[in-house]
PDB file of C-alpha atoms in Angstrom:
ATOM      1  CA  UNK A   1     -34.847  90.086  31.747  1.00 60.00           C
ATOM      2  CA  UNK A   2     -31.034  89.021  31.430  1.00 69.00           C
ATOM      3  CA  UNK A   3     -31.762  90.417  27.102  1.00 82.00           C
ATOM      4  CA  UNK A   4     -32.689  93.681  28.677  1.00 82.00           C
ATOM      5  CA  UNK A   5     -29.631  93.799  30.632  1.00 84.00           C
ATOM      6  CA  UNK A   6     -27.253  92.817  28.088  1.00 87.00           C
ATOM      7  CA  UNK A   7     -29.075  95.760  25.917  1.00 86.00           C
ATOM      8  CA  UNK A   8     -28.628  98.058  28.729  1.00 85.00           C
ATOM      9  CA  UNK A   9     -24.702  97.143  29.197  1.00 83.00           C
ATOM     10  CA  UNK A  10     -24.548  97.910  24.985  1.00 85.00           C
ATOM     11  CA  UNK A  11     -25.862 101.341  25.650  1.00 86.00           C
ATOM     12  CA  UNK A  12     -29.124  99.812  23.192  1.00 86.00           C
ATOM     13  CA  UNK A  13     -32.589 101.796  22.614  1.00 87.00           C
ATOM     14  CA  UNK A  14     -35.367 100.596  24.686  1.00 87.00           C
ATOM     15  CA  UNK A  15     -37.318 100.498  21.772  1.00 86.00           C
ATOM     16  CA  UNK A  16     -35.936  99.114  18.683  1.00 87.00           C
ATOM     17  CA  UNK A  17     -32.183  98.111  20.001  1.00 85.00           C
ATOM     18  CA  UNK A  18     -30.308  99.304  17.718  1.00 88.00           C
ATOM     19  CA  UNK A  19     -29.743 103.272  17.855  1.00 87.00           C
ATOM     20  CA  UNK A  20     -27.539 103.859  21.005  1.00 88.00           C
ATOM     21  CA  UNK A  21     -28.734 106.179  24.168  1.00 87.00           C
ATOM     22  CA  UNK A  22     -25.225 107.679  24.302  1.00 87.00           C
ATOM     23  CA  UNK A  23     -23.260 109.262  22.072  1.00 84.00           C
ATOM     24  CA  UNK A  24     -19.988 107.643  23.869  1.00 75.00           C
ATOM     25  CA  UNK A  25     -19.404 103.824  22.149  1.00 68.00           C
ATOM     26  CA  UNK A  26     -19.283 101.740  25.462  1.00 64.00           C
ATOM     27  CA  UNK A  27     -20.512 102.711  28.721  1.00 64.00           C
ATOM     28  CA  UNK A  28     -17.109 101.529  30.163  1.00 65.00           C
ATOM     29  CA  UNK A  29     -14.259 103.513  30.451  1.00 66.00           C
ATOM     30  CA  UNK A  30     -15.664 107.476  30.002  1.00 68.00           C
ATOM     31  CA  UNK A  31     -15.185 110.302  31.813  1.00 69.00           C
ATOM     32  CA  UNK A  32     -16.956 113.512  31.992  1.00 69.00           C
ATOM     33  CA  UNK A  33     -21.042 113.962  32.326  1.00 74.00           C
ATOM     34  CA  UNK A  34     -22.819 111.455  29.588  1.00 75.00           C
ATOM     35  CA  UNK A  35     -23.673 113.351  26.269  1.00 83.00           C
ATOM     36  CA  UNK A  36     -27.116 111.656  25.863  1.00 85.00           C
ATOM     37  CA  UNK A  37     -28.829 111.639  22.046  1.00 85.00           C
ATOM     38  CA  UNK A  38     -32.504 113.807  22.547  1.00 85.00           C
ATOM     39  CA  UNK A  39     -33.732 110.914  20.430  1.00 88.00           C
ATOM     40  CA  UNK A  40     -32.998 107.647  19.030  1.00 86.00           C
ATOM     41  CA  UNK A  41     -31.452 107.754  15.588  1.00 86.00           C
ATOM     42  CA  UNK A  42     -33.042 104.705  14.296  1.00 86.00           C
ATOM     43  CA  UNK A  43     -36.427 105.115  15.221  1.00 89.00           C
ATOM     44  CA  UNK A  44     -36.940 108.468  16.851  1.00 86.00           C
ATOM     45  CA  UNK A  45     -38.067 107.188  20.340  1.00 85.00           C
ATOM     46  CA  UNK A  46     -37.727 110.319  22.760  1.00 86.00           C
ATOM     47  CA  UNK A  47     -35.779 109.113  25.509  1.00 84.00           C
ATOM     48  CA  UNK A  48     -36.423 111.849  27.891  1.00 81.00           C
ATOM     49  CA  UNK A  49     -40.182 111.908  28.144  1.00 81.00           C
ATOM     50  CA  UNK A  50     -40.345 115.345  30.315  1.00 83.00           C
ATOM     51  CA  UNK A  51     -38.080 117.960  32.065  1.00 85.00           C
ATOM     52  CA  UNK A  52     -37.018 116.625  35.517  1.00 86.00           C
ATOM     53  CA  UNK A  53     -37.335 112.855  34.087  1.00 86.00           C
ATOM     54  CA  UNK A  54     -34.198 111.495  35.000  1.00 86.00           C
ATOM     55  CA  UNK A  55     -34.577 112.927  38.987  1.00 90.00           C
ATOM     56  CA  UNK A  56     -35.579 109.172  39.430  1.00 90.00           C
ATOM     57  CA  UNK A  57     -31.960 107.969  38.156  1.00 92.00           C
ATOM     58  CA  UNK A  58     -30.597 109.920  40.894  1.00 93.00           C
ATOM     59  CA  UNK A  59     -32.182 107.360  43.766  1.00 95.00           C
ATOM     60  CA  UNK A  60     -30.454 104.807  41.277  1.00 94.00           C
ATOM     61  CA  UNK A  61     -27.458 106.382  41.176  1.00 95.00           C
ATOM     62  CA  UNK A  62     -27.150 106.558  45.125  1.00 96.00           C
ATOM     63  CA  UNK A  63     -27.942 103.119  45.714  1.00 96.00           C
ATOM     64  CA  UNK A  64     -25.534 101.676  43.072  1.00 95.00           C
ATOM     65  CA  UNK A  65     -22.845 104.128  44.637  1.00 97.00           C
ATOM     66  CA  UNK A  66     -23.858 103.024  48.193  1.00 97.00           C
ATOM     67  CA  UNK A  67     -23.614  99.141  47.342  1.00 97.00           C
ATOM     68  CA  UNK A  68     -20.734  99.739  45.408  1.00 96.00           C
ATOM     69  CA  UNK A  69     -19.164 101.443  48.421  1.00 96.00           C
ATOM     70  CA  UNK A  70     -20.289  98.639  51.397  1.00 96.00           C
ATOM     71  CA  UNK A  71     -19.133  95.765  48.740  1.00 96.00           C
ATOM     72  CA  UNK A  72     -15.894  97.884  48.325  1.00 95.00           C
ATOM     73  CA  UNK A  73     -15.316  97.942  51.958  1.00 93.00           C
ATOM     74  CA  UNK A  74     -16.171  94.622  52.742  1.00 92.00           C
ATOM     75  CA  UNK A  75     -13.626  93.311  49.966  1.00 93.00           C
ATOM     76  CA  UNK A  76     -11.015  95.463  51.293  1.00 91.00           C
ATOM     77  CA  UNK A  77     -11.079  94.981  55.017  1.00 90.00           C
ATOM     78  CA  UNK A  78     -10.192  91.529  54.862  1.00 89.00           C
ATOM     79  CA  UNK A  79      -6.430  93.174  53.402  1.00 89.00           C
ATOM     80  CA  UNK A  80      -6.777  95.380  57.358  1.00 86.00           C
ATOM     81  CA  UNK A  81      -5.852  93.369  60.867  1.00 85.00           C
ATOM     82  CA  UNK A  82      -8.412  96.287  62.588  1.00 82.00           C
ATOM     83  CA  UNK A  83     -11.941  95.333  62.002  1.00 76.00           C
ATOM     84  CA  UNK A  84     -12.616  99.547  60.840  1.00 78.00           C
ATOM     85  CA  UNK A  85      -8.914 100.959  59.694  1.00 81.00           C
ATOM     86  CA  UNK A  86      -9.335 104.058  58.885  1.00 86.00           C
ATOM     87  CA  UNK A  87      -6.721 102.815  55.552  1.00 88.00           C
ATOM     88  CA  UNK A  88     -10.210 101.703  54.016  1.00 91.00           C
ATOM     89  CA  UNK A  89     -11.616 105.417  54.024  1.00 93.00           C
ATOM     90  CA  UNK A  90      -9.568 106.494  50.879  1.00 94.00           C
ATOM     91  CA  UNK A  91      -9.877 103.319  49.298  1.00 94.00           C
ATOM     92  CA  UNK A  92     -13.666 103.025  49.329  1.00 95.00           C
ATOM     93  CA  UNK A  93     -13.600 106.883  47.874  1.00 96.00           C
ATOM     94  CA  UNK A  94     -10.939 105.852  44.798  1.00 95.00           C
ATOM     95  CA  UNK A  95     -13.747 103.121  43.501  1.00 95.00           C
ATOM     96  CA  UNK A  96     -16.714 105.657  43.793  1.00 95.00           C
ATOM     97  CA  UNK A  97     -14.985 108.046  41.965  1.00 92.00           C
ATOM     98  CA  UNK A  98     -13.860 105.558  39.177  1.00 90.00           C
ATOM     99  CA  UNK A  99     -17.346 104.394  39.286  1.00 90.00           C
ATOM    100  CA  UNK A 100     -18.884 107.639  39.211  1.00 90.00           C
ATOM    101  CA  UNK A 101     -19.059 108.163  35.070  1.00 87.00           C
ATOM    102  CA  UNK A 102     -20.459 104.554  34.831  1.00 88.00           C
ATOM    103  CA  UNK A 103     -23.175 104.894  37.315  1.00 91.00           C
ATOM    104  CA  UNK A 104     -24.555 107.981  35.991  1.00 89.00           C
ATOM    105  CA  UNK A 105     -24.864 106.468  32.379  1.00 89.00           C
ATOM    106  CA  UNK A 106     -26.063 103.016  33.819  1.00 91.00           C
ATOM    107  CA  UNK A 107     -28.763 104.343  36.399  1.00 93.00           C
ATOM    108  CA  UNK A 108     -29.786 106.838  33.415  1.00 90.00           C
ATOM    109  CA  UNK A 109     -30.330 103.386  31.243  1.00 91.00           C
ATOM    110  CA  UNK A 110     -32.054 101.308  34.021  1.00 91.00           C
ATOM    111  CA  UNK A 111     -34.091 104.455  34.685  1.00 91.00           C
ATOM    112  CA  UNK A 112     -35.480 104.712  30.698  1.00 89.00           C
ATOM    113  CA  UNK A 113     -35.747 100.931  30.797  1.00 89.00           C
ATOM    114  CA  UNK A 114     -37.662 100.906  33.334  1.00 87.00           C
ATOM    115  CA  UNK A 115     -40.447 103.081  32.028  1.00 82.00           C
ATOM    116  CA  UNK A 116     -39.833 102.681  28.250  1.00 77.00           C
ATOM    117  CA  UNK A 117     -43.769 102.475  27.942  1.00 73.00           C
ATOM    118  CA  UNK A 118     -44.786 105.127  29.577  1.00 63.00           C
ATOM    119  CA  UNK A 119     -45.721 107.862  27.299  1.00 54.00           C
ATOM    120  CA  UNK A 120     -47.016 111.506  27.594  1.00 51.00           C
TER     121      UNK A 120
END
């Protein structure tokens, strides 16, 4: 399990580890929608098995944004005398848009991961 996540944070192929998912280096630090590869360039696994595939990565997406947002606020309201300051509203939006790029690549990843044997 934590060899699957470290390929995962390397932006790895499910199958053989070594082609990348995206064409970006580092899943870090982009902006913009991902630019996925249609296949892997080391040993042409398909990494979007139908149309619709990646609707899935969308629940992922929304629960890594929602726990990013409730960790975010419970960080930041210790900075806030009021136990809800309405001070914490902008900051909780800042992180999900900085984190917005990353989840959509890493949910995208745990999503192909996921089912990496299922085939058609």
């Amino acid at each position: 399990m934590s060899h699957a996540i470290i390929h995962i944070l390397n932006n790895e192929c499910p199958h053989c580890h070594q082609g990348k998912v995206f064409n970006e280096k580092s899943l870090f630090f982009n902006f913009g929608f991902p630019k996925m590869n249609t296949f892997c360039s080391h040993c042409q696994f398909k990494f979007e098995k139908e149309p619709g595939y990646f609707f899935g990565a969308m629940y992922l997406n929304y629960g890594l944004t929602v726990a990013q947002g409730i960790a975010t606020y419970c960080i930041a309201q210790f900075f806030f005398k009021e136990t809800f300051d309405l001070r914490i509203i902008p900051i909780i939006a800042f992180v999900i848009i900085a984190m917005a790029s990353f989840n959509i690549r890493f949910s995208r990843l745990l999503w192909i991961y996921m089912f990496k044997n299922y085939s058609i």
